[in-house]
Short mmCIF file of C-alpha atoms in Angstrom, two decimals:
data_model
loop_
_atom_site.label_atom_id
_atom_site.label_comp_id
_atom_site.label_asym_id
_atom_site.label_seq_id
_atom_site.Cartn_x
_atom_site.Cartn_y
_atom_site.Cartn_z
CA UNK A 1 -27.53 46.00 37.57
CA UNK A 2 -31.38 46.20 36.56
CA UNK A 3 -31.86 43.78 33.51
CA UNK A 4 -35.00 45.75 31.95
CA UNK A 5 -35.39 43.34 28.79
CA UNK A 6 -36.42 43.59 26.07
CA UNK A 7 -38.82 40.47 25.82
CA UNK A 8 -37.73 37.66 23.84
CA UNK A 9 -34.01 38.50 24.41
CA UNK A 10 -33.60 34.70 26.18
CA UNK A 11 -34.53 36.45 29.59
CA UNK A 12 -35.93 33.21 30.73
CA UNK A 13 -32.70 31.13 30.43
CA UNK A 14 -30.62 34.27 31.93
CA UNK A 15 -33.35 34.70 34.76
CA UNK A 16 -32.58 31.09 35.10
CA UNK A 17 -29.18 30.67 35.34
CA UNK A 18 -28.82 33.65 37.55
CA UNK A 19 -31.21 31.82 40.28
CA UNK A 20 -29.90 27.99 39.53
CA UNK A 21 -26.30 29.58 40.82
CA UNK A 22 -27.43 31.85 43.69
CA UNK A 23 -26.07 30.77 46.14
CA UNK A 24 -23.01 30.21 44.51
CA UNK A 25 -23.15 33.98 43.25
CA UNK A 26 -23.68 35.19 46.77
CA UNK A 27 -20.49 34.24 48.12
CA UNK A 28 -18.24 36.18 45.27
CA UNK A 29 -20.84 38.79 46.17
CA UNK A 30 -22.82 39.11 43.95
CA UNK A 31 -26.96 38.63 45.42
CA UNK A 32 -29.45 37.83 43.05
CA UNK A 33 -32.88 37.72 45.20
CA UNK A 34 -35.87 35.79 45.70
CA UNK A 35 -38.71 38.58 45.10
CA UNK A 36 -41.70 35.89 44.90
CA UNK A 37 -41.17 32.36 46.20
CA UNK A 38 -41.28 29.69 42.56
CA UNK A 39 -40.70 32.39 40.61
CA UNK A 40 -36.92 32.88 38.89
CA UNK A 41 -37.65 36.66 37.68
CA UNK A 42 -38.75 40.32 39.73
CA UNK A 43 -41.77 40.30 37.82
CA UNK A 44 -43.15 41.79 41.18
CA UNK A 45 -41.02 44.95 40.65
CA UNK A 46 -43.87 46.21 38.83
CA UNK A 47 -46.36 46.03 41.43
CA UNK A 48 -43.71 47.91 43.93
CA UNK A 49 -43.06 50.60 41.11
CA UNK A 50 -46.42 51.45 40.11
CA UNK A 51 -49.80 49.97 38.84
CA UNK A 52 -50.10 46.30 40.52
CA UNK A 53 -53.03 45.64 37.50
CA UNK A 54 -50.44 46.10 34.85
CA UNK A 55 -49.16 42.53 35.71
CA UNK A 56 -50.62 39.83 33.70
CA UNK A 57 -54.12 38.34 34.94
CA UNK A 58 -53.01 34.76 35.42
CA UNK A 59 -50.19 35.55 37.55
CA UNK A 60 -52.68 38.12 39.52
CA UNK A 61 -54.59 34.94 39.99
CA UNK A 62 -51.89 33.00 41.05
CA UNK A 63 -50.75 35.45 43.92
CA UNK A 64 -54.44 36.22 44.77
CA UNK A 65 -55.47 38.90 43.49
CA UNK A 66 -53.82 42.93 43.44
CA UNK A 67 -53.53 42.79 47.13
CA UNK A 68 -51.98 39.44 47.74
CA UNK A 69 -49.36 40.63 44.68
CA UNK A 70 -49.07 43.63 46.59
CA UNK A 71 -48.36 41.78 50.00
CA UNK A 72 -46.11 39.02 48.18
CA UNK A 73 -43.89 41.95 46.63
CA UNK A 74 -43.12 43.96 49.94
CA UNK A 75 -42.29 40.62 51.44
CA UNK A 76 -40.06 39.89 49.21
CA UNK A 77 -38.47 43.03 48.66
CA UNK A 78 -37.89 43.37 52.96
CA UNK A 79 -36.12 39.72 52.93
CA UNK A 80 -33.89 41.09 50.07
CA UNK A 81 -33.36 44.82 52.57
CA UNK A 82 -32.34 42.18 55.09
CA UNK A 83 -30.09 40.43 52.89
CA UNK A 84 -28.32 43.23 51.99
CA UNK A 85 -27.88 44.00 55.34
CA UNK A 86 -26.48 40.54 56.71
CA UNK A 87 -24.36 39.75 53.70
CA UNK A 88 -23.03 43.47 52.34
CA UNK A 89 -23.00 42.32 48.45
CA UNK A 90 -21.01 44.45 46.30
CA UNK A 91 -23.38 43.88 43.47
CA UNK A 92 -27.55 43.42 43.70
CA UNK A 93 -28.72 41.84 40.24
CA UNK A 94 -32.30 42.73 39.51
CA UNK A 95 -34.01 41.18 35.84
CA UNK A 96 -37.84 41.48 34.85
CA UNK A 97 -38.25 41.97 31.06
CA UNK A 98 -41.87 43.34 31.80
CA UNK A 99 -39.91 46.77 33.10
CA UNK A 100 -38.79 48.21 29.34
CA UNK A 101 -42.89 48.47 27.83
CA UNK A 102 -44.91 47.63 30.79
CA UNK A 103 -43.54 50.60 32.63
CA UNK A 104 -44.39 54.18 31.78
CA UNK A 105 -42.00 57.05 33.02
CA UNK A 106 -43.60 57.85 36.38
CA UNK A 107 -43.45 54.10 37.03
CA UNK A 108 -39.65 53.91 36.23
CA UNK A 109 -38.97 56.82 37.98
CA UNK A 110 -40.93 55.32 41.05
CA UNK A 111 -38.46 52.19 40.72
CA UNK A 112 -35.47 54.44 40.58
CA UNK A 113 -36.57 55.93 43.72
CA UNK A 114 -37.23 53.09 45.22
CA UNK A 115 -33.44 51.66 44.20
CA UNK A 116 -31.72 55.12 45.21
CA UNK A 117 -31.69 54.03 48.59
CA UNK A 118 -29.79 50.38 47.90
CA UNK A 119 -26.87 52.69 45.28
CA UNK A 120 -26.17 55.40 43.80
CA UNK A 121 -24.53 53.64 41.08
CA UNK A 122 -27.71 51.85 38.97
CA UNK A 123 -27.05 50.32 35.86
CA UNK A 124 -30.43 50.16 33.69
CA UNK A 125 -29.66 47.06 30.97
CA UNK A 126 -31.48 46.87 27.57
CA UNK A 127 -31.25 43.35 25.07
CA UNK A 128 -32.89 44.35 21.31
CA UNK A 129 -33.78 42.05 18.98
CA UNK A 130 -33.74 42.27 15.21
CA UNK A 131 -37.45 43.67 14.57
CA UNK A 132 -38.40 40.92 11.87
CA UNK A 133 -36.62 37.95 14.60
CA UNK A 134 -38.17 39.85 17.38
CA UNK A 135 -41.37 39.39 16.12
CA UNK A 136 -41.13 36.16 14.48
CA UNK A 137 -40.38 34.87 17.91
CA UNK A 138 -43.53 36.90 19.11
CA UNK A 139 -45.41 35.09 16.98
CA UNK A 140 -44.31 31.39 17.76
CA UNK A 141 -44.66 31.67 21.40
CA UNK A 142 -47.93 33.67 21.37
CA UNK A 143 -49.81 30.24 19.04
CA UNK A 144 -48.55 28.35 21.82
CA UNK A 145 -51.39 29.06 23.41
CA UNK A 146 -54.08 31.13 21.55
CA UNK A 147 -54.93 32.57 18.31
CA UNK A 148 -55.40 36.26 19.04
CA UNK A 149 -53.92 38.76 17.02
CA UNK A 150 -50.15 39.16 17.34
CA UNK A 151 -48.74 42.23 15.28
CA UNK A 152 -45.42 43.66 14.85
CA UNK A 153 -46.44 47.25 16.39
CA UNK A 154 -46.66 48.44 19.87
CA UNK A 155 -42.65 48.01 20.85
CA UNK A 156 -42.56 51.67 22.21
CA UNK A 157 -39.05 51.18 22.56
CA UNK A 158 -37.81 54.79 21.55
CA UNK A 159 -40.38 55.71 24.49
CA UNK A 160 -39.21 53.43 26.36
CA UNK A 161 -35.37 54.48 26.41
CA UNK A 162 -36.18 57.92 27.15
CA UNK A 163 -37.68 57.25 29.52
CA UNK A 164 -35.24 55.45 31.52
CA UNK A 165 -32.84 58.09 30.60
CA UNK A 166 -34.82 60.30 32.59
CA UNK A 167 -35.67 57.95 35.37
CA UNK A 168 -32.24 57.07 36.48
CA UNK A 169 -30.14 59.97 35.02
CA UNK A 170 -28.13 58.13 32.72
CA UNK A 171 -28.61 56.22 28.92
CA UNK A 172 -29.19 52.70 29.54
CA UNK A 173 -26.70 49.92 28.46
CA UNK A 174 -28.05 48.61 24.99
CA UNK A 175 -26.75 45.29 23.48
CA UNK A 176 -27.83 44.16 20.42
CA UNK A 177 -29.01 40.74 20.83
CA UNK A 178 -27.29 38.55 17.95
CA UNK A 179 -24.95 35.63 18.17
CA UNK A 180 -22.70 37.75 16.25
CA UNK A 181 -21.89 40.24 18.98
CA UNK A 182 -23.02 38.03 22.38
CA UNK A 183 -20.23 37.15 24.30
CA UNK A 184 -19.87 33.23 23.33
CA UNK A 185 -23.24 33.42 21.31
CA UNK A 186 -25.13 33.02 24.02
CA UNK A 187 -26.88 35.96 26.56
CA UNK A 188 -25.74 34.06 30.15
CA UNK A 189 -21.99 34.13 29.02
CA UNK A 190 -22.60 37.66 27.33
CA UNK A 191 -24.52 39.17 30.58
CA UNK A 192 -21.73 37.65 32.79
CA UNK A 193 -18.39 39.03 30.70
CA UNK A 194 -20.38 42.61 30.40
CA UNK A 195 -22.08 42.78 33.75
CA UNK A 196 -20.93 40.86 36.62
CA UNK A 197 -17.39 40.89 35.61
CA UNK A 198 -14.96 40.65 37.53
CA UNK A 199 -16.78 39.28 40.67
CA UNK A 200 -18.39 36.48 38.56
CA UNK A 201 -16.99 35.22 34.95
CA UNK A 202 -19.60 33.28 32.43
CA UNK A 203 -18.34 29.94 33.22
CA UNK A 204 -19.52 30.40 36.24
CA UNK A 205 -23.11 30.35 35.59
CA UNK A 206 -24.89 27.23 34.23
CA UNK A 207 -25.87 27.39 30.08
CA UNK A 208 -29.35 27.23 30.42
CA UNK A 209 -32.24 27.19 27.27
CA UNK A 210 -35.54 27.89 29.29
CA UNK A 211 -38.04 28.02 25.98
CA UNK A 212 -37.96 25.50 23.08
CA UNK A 213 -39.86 27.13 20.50
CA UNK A 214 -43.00 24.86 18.40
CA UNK A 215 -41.75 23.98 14.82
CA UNK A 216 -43.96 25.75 12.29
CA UNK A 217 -46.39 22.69 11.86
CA UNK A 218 -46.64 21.71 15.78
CA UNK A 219 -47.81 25.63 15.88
CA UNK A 220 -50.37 25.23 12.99
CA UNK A 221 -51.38 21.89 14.20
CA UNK A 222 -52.30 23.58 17.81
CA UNK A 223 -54.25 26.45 16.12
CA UNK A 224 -56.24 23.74 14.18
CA UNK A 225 -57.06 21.76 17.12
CA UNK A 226 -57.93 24.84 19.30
CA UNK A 227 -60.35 25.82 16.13
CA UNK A 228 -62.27 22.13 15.82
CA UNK A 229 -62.50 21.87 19.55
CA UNK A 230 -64.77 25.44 19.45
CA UNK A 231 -62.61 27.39 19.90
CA UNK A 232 -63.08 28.65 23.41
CA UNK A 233 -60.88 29.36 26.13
CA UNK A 234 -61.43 25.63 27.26
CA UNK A 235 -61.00 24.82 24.08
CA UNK A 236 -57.41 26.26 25.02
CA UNK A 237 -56.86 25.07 28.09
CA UNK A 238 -57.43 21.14 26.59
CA UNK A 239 -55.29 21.83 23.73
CA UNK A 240 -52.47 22.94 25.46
CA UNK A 241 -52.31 19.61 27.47
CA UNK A 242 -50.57 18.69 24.24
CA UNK A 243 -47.64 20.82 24.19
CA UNK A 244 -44.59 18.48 25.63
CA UNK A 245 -46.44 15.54 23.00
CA UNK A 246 -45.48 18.17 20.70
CA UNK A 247 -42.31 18.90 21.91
CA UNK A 248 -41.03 15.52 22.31
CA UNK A 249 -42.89 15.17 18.47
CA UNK A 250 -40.18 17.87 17.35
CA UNK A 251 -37.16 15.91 18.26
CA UNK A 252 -38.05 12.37 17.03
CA UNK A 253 -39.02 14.13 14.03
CA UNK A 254 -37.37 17.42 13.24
CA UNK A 255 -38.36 19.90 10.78
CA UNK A 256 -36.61 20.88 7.50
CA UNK A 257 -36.34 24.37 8.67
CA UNK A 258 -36.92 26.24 11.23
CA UNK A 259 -40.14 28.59 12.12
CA UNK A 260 -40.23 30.59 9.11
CA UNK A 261 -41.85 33.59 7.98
CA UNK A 262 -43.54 34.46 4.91
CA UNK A 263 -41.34 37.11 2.79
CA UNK A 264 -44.08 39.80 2.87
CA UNK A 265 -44.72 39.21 6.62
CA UNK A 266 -40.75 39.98 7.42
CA UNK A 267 -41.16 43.10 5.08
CA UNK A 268 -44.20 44.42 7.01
CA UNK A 269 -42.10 43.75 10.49
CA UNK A 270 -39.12 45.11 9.39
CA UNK A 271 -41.13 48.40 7.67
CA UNK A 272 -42.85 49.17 11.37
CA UNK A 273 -39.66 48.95 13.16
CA UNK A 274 -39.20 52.52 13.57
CA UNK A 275 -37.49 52.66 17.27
CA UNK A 276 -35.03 50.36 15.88
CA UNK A 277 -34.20 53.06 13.12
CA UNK A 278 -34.21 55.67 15.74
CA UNK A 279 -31.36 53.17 17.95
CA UNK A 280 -29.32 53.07 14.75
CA UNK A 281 -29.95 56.91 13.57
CA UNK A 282 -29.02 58.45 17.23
CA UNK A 283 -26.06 56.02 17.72
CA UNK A 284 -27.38 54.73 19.99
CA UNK A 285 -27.36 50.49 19.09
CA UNK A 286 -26.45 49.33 15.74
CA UNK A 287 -28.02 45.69 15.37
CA UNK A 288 -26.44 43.79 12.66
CA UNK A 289 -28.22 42.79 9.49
CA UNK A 290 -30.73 45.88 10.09
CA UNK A 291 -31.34 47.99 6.78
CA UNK A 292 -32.81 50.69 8.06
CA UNK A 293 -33.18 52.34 5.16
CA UNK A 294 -35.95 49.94 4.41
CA UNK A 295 -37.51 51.06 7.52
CA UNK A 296 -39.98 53.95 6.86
CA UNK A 297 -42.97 52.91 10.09
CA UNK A 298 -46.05 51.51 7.34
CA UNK A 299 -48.12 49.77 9.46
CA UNK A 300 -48.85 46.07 8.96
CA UNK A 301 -51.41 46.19 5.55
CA UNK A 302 -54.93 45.03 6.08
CA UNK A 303 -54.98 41.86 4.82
CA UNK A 304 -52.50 40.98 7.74
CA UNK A 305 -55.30 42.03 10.26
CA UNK A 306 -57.68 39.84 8.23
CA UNK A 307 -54.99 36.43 7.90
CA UNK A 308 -55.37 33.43 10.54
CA UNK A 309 -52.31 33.92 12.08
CA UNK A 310 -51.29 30.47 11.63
CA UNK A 311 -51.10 31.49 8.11
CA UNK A 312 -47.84 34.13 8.63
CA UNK A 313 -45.25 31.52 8.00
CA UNK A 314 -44.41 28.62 6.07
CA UNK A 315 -45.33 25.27 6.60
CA UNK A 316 -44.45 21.38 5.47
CA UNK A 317 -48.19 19.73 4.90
CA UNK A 318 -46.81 16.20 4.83
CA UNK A 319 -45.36 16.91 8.17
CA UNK A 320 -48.00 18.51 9.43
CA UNK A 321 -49.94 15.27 8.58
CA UNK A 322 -47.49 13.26 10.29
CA UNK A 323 -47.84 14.80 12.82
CA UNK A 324 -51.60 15.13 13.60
CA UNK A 325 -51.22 11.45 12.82
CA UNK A 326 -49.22 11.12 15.58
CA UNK A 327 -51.20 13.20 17.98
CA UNK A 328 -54.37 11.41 16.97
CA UNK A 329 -52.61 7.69 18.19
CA UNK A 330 -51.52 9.57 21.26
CA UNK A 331 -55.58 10.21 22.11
CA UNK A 332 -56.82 6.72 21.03
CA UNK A 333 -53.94 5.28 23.21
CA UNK A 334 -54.94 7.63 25.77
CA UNK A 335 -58.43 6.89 25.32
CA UNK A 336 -58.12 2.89 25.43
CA UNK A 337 -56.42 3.81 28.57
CA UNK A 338 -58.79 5.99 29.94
CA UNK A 339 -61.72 3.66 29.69
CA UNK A 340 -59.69 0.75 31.32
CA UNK A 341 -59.56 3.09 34.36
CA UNK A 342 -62.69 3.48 34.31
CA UNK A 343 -63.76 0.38 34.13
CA UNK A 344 -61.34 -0.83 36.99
CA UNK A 345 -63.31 1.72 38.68
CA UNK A 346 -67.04 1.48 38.04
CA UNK A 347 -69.07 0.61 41.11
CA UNK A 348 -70.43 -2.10 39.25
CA UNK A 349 -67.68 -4.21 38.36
CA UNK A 350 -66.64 -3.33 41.92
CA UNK A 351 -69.39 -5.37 42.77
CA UNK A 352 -69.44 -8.09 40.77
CA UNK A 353 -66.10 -8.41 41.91
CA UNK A 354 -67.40 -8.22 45.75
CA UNK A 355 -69.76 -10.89 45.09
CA UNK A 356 -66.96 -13.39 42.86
CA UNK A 357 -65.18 -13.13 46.08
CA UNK A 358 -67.48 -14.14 48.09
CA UNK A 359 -68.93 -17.02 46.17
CA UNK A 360 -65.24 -17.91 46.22
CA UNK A 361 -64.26 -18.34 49.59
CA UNK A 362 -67.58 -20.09 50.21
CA UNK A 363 -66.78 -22.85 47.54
CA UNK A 364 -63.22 -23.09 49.57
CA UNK A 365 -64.87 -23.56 52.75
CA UNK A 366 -67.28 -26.11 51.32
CA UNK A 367 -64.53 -28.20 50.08
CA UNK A 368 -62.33 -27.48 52.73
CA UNK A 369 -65.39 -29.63 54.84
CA UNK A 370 -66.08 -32.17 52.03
CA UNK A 371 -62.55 -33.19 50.63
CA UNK A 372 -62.62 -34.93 47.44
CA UNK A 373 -63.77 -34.85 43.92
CA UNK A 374 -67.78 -32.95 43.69
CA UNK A 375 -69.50 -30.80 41.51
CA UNK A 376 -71.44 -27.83 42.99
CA UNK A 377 -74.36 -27.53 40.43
#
């Protein structure tokens, strides 16, 4: 089974639950591997399948660099050889969303060369997303952590099908990724009953929900703070210290709805989605709630190249005020705090303290020799 995506499908939480219960999977065997050590995905499929660059640059920096990527993936993939070896498996699960639009069709082909010698019976396994949820989700999780431009275009997913149609020889699985057609609502129960059934059932993996998304005014809140502190990368990297405060924020104060976007915003996502029309008009995946007869692939008007992009959704202003309120307490507080450390450590109250000491245990020895009441002047 080769779990190819789609992004924002909860591929985290499935990645997740598939590693938490491992071990557990690998005696009904079933052997999900360990490609990169920390890491719950095969992100490093894509170095073994094609261009090691196309990975993203901070985990490149994490594994050192193209070559130590490079070295970490063949590792990995010979411990998984030998495991196949020593335990026999009757099914290898493999999951990295970054293979459905990361991957071009020499690359998949590469990968289904490189998986012809494990089976000859590959299952290539696609999760779509409503286009206007799909990129609503986008959206929230790209603010997270920077204010470039995040548009609903660039999906390539009709491209993408094809060409895993012609990479392994056969149509992938497509499931449409709604609560209204998931096995128990939910994609661990729904990849188990589909996929891994009947060696493995969906109680026996653990529910799992890998990414809270920001409410709408956490996100705005982080773009504002990201703007007044410059705006830099640094500027990032300190704002995003700030992200469980604003989780934690969330659930002692929830919002009235949930991340929102504006009307005209879901009309331009839903108008670019033409792969999805092309799913639905080919038979291919029918994805419930999707008129695609509204669906005609505009792309997103100009003024949505021009908006902040903290300005695509609603918002509450009151909360929002709350809740820089609350963030701004948090930094005094952190502040006060700070400075006590600081003072604890500066070299001259270190000192001064040295020195109290010493004029102490002198005063101790000089009445230790002349007991009774006296008054050192």
């Amino acid at each position: 089974i080769l779990h190819m995506g789609q992004d924002k499908t909860g591929t985290s939480s499935l990645q997740q639950a598939l590693q938490a219960a491992a071990p557990a999977l690998r005696a009904r065997g079933v052997l999900y591997p360990d490609l990169e050590p920390g890491s719950v995905a095969h992100k490093l499929l894509l170095a073994l399948c094609g261009d090691v660059d196309r990975l993203p640059p901070w985990q490149l920096e994490q594994l050192g660099g193209p070559e130590g990527a490079l070295d970490i993936a063949r590792r990995g993939w010979a411990r998984m050889c030998d495991a196949i070896r020593d335990t026999l498996p009757e099914l290898l699960v493999l999951s990295s969303e970054y293979l459905v639009v990361h991957t071009d069709g020499r690359q998949k082909a590469d990968l289904a060369a490189l998986l012809s010698p494990l089976s000859a019976d590959i299952t290539p396994v696609i999760y779509v997303r409503h286009p206007v949820e799909h990129y609503r989700s986008r959206l929230q999780q790209s603010l997270r952590h920077s204010d470039e431009r995040c548009l609903p275009v660039g999906l390539n997913l009709k491209q993408a099908v094809l060409e895993t149609e012609a990479a392994f020889g056969r149509a992938p699985e497509l499931v449409a990724f709604d609560r209204t057609v998931l096995h128990g609502a939910d994609i661990v129960r729904d990849f188990a009953t589909r996929f891994l059934s009947p060696l493995v059932g969906p109680d026996d993996l653990p529910a799992v929900t890998a990414n809270v998304g920001l409410s709408a005014e956490a996100t705005v809140l982080l773009a504002r703070l990201r703007a007044e502190a410059g705006g830099t990368y640094e500027a990032s990297r300190k704002v995003a210290k700030l992200l469980r405060l604003m989780e934690v924020l969330d659930r002692e104060d929830p919002p009235a709805q949930p991340f929102t976007l504006l009307p005209e915003v879901a009309e331009a996502a839903l108008r670019s989605a033409s792969c999805h029309r092309w799913l639905a008009e080919t038979g291919r995946l029918q994805i419930p709630g999707l008129q695609i007869d509204r669906i005609d692939g505009a792309s997103p008007p100009d003024w949505m190249h021009r908006a902040a992009p903290d300005s695509l959704f609603l918002h509450d202003p009151e909360r929002l005020d709350r809740l820089r309120q609350a963030v701004e307490r948090h930094r005094a507080k952190g502040k006060a705090s700070g400075q006590d450390k600081r003072q604890a450590k500066s070299p001259t109250l270190r000192l001064r303290k040295w020195l109290l000491q010493g004029l102490q245990r002198k005063l101790n020895a000089l009445q230790s020799r002349y007991p009774g009441p006296w008054h050192p002047r």
